[in-house]
C-alpha positions as a printed Julia matrix, in Angstrom:
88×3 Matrix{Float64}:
 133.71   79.9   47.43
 130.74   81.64  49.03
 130.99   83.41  52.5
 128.86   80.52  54.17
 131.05   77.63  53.11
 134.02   79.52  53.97
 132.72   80.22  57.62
 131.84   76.63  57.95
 135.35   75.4   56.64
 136.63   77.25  58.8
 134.86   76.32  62.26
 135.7    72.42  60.5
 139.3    73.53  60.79
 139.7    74.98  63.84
 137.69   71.76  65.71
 140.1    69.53  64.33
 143.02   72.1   65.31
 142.15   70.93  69.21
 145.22   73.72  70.39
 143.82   76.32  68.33
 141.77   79.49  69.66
 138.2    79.36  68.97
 136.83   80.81  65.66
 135.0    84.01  66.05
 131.91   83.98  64.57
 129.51   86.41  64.0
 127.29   85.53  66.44
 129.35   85.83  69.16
 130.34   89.43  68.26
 126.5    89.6   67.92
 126.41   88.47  71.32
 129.37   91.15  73.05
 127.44   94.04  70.94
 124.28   93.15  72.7
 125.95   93.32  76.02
 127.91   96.57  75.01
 124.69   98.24  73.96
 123.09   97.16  77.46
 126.48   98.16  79.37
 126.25  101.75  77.42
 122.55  102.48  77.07
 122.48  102.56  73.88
 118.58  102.64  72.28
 118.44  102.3   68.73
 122.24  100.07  68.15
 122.43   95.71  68.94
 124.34   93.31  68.04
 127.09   93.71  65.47
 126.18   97.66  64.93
 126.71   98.24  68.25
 130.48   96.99  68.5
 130.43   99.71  65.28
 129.44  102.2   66.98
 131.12  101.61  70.29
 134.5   101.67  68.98
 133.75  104.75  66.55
 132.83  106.47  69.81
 135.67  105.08  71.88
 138.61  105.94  69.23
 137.15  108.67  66.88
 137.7   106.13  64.31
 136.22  106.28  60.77
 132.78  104.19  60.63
 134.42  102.63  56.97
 137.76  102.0   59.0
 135.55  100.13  61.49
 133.38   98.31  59.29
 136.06   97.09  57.13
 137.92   95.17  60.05
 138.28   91.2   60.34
 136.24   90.14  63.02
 139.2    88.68  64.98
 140.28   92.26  64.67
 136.84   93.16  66.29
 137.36   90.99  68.93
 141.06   92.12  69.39
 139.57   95.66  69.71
 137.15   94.84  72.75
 139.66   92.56  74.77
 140.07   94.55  77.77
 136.61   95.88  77.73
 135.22   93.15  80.56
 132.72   91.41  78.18
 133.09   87.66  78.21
 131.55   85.83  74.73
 129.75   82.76  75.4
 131.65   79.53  74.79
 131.08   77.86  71.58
């Protein structure tokens, strides 16, 4: 199954699931790394690279540690950090 149609199966899944949390999409990490960067100054890091980097700063954490994580493990990782995603 490629990474697309798995994405999209599973946005189909969770709109059906009414009770069930939103799924995180890229996007909207894209979205909190982009606000990050703004919130942190940083110049040359947006987006997804940016919730990279903050959390390699933050925690002293490996770059291939952080780059390997789930993106509900992302999004775990910035809950108390007073950046509100867009609704989807």
């Amino acid at each position: 199954m490629s990474k697309s149609k798995k994405v999209h199966d599973e946005a189909e899944q969770a709109s059906e699931n009414k009770g069930a949390p939103p799924v995180i999409n890229v996007q909207m990490l894209a979205e909190l790394g982009d606000k990050l960067a703004k919130r942190e100054k940083y110049e040359q890091v947006s987006g997804l690279e940016a919730v990279h980097y903050y959390l390699i700063q933050k925690h002293h954490w490996l770059p291939k540690r952080v780059r390997s994580m789930k993106l509900d493990e992302l999004l775990f990782c910035l809950k108390e950090e007073k950046l509100e995603p867009r609704r989807l």
